[in-house]
């Protein structure tokens, strides 16, 4: 059977037996056509491939700068096709047994632009209610101190050290000390004196939690997501972000303004520097500054 007829039969199989969408079938077909064309260029037959040939094809894809995610998808298409060939007795052995997909690329963190961050905080400070004071402190901690949202909502009042530092219990119960910025200090002081007592009075049970919800109880991660969505609906940002985006922005903006990556590693509580280095990939300002400083043609 010619390759074109075989691919056509496989497309019918995907539609009638696997019930895939038209777009999925088109994507599968495109991946298989690319593979068949490569085989023909190498004077190879689809029914005679082995692990060595598959590795050569993966090398070909890498050379052409195809992402790991795309390579994983193409491998999935080929695996499905060769399982079909095995079921239909076109081949006797599956050459993809034991062939592993490359680890997928981790998506780069979403970073809020500095101008957008300024607009967001301007919106935060338009009100001075107890809940507004709570929100001001919350986002000063997420962006001003780079805390994980789980760390921020887990804070107790006694985790504050003289209003100058915060004792954080991070991943794996690892503790670190994070300084309170000059911007955050008066916000914290005002919240402890006004906002928190007003919120705590709404609860029948006393709590040591620092960040409280409208019922006077510890704020949850879901509560933080709700607060972010509320401010976005009110026009504080024009695009959706997660609570973690504020931590990402903290690290990236520090890099943009010349902070040492080892210092940022300590502030974020990363065990490995390689985890922190992802922020060097999302900092175009830092890239441009390094280029302008180091390029001989100025």
XYZ file of C-alpha atoms in Angstrom:
298
model
C 0.000 0.000 0.000
C 1.338 3.434 -0.936
C 2.137 5.882 1.831
C -0.616 8.324 0.785
C -3.298 5.612 0.855
C -2.046 4.330 4.200
C -2.171 7.784 5.752
C -5.678 8.263 4.369
C -6.814 4.985 5.948
C -5.212 6.030 9.240
C -7.062 9.343 9.163
C -10.341 7.459 8.695
C -9.391 5.228 11.642
C -8.677 8.277 13.845
C -12.061 9.744 12.947
C -14.259 6.644 13.178
C -12.501 4.565 15.832
C -10.671 7.111 17.975
C -13.298 9.869 17.523
C -10.682 12.606 17.239
C -11.570 16.107 16.131
C -10.849 17.321 12.615
C -8.106 19.618 13.901
C -6.402 16.749 15.761
C -6.522 14.538 12.674
C -4.988 17.315 10.564
C -2.190 17.741 13.132
C -1.505 13.979 13.191
C -1.471 13.862 9.392
C 0.949 16.793 9.186
C 3.360 15.137 11.645
C 3.252 11.865 9.707
C 3.758 13.530 6.331
C 6.836 15.317 7.705
C 8.189 11.990 8.989
C 7.497 10.217 5.690
C 9.272 12.977 3.754
C 12.284 12.682 6.029
C 12.325 8.886 5.541
C 12.208 9.290 1.775
C 15.092 11.763 1.947
C 17.077 9.177 3.880
C 16.058 6.397 1.432
C 14.263 4.573 4.247
C 10.943 2.741 4.412
C 8.408 3.374 7.197
C 8.024 -0.362 7.841
C 11.726 -0.921 8.489
C 12.617 1.714 11.070
C 14.232 0.968 14.424
C 15.288 2.893 17.515
C 18.463 4.136 15.815
C 16.458 5.662 12.969
C 14.020 7.225 15.447
C 16.951 8.810 17.322
C 18.289 10.169 14.028
C 14.901 11.711 13.344
C 14.823 13.283 16.815
C 18.278 14.720 16.120
C 16.953 16.132 12.842
C 14.073 17.815 14.691
C 16.464 19.256 17.285
C 18.758 20.637 14.604
C 15.795 22.469 13.109
C 15.187 24.128 16.502
C 11.808 22.536 17.084
C 10.750 22.901 20.728
C 10.721 19.945 23.098
C 6.961 20.302 23.415
C 6.545 20.042 19.638
C 8.897 17.058 19.470
C 6.885 15.307 22.200
C 3.706 15.893 20.214
C 5.270 14.561 16.996
C 6.500 11.466 18.839
C 3.003 10.914 20.177
C 1.652 11.074 16.606
C 4.219 8.538 15.417
C 3.615 6.197 18.352
C -0.103 6.151 17.604
C 0.547 5.503 13.922
C 2.898 2.591 14.602
C 0.475 1.040 17.080
C -2.088 1.168 14.272
C 0.393 -0.487 11.878
C 1.003 -3.214 14.456
C -2.716 -3.852 14.919
C -3.236 -4.026 11.143
C -0.257 -6.436 10.727
C 1.736 -4.036 8.549
C 4.644 -4.498 10.978
C 5.535 -7.187 13.521
C 7.309 -5.087 16.182
C 6.714 -1.619 17.596
C 9.972 0.354 17.160
C 8.837 3.017 19.649
C 8.894 0.684 22.668
C 11.492 2.110 25.030
C 11.752 5.449 23.190
C 11.211 8.271 25.678
C 9.888 11.730 24.898
C 12.127 14.683 25.807
C 11.208 16.554 28.942
C 8.827 19.342 28.040
C 9.974 22.935 28.246
C 8.674 24.684 31.320
C 6.595 27.725 30.401
C 8.287 31.002 31.225
C 6.724 32.789 34.194
C 4.228 35.573 33.511
C 5.734 38.905 34.512
C 3.721 42.087 35.076
C 5.294 45.115 33.397
C 6.561 47.784 35.773
C 4.163 50.418 34.455
C 1.267 47.988 34.832
C 2.407 47.199 38.364
C 2.411 50.903 39.216
C -1.145 51.190 37.912
C -2.183 48.118 39.930
C -0.812 49.566 43.163
C -2.346 52.957 42.434
C -5.715 51.190 42.312
C -4.953 49.407 45.614
C -4.379 52.683 47.424
C -7.554 54.416 46.256
C -9.359 53.196 49.394
C -8.439 53.026 53.072
C -10.995 50.538 54.416
C -9.817 47.594 56.571
C -10.076 45.276 53.546
C -8.191 47.775 51.361
C -5.442 47.978 53.984
C -5.351 44.169 54.025
C -5.002 44.077 50.232
C -2.264 46.708 50.279
C -0.199 44.643 52.710
C -0.922 41.393 50.870
C 0.442 42.663 47.560
C 3.345 44.465 49.205
C 4.320 41.037 50.565
C 3.830 39.229 47.248
C 5.578 41.849 45.107
C 7.606 43.884 47.609
C 9.025 40.839 49.399
C 8.625 38.141 46.723
C 6.673 35.729 48.920
C 4.861 32.706 47.556
C 1.116 33.096 48.028
C 1.170 30.050 50.334
C 3.828 31.749 52.464
C 1.921 35.028 52.655
C -1.373 33.498 53.798
C 0.439 31.243 56.292
C 2.072 34.179 58.087
C 1.229 34.761 61.740
C 1.691 38.049 63.574
C 4.552 36.546 65.588
C 6.448 35.826 62.348
C 7.243 39.547 62.229
C 10.617 40.442 63.668
C 10.549 44.004 64.953
C 8.690 45.151 61.819
C 12.020 44.937 59.937
C 12.115 41.282 58.908
C 9.690 38.434 58.314
C 10.411 34.837 59.249
C 9.178 32.686 56.367
C 8.587 28.949 56.428
C 8.919 27.903 52.801
C 8.914 24.645 50.885
C 10.113 21.636 52.845
C 9.648 23.592 56.101
C 12.817 25.510 55.251
C 13.007 28.841 57.088
C 14.412 32.074 55.726
C 14.455 35.699 56.810
C 13.122 38.305 54.362
C 13.588 42.047 54.943
C 10.547 44.331 54.941
C 11.021 47.085 52.374
C 10.726 50.806 53.167
C 7.527 50.825 51.099
C 6.012 47.890 52.979
C 6.850 49.001 56.521
C 4.272 51.863 56.876
C 1.643 49.687 55.154
C 2.259 46.913 57.683
C 2.219 49.359 60.590
C -1.109 50.881 59.497
C -2.698 47.462 58.919
C -1.628 46.195 62.369
C -3.005 49.336 64.028
C -6.243 49.716 62.063
C -7.176 47.167 59.419
C -6.367 43.911 61.179
C -8.084 44.763 64.510
C -11.234 45.769 62.587
C -11.242 42.500 60.636
C -10.327 40.355 63.658
C -13.303 41.787 65.569
C -15.636 40.063 63.110
C -14.519 36.603 64.236
C -15.664 34.856 67.421
C -12.407 32.897 67.557
C -9.070 34.658 68.121
C -6.435 34.004 65.451
C -2.718 34.619 65.068
C -3.033 34.870 61.286
C -1.611 38.069 59.834
C -3.692 38.289 56.657
C -7.420 38.000 57.413
C -10.498 37.656 55.241
C -13.730 39.646 55.649
C -14.872 37.213 58.373
C -11.766 37.789 60.463
C -10.309 34.366 59.607
C -7.104 33.419 57.821
C -7.186 34.317 54.132
C -6.822 31.346 51.751
C -5.073 31.035 48.399
C -8.484 30.917 46.737
C -9.289 34.147 48.512
C -6.163 35.759 47.032
C -7.210 34.642 43.545
C -10.637 36.164 44.130
C -9.061 39.452 45.233
C -6.856 39.602 42.125
C -9.852 38.911 39.867
C -11.788 41.657 41.655
C -9.104 44.262 41.003
C -8.720 43.176 37.378
C -12.482 43.605 36.867
C -12.130 47.091 38.351
C -9.432 47.942 35.792
C -6.254 47.557 37.862
C -4.826 45.323 35.103
C -5.987 44.647 31.566
C -4.941 40.968 31.565
C -5.309 37.992 33.897
C -2.462 37.049 36.234
C -2.041 34.477 38.975
C -0.927 35.244 42.537
C 2.499 33.826 41.647
C 2.938 36.457 38.911
C 3.725 39.025 41.625
C 6.620 36.882 42.891
C 7.853 36.392 39.323
C 7.670 40.140 38.768
C 9.562 40.820 42.017
C 12.497 38.693 40.842
C 12.495 39.941 37.255
C 12.283 43.611 38.188
C 15.125 43.203 40.685
C 17.240 41.694 37.899
C 16.259 44.522 35.567
C 17.571 47.018 38.112
C 20.909 45.256 38.597
C 20.369 43.052 41.664
C 22.713 40.067 41.996
C 21.084 36.763 41.127
C 22.534 35.083 44.239
C 20.792 37.707 46.397
C 17.517 37.064 44.578
C 18.005 33.330 45.146
C 18.251 33.959 48.902
C 15.219 36.255 48.950
C 13.093 33.758 47.019
C 14.269 30.798 49.101
C 15.399 28.757 46.092
C 17.614 25.822 47.028
C 19.218 25.728 43.574
C 20.508 28.710 41.609
C 19.258 27.063 38.405
C 15.686 27.624 39.626
C 16.356 31.345 39.974
C 18.092 31.579 36.597
C 14.777 31.169 34.773
C 14.226 34.862 35.483
C 17.244 35.759 33.349
C 15.254 34.423 30.374
C 12.317 36.755 30.955
C 14.217 39.972 31.600
C 14.601 41.798 28.257
C 15.774 44.959 30.013
C 18.686 43.059 31.577
C 19.511 41.470 28.209
C 19.529 44.869 26.488
C 21.654 46.430 29.244
C 24.237 43.621 29.011
C 24.303 43.988 25.233
C 24.786 47.762 25.392
C 27.490 47.444 28.056
C 29.471 44.706 26.366
C 29.143 45.237 22.628
C 32.253 46.900 21.123
C 30.312 48.722 18.370
C 28.583 51.592 20.191
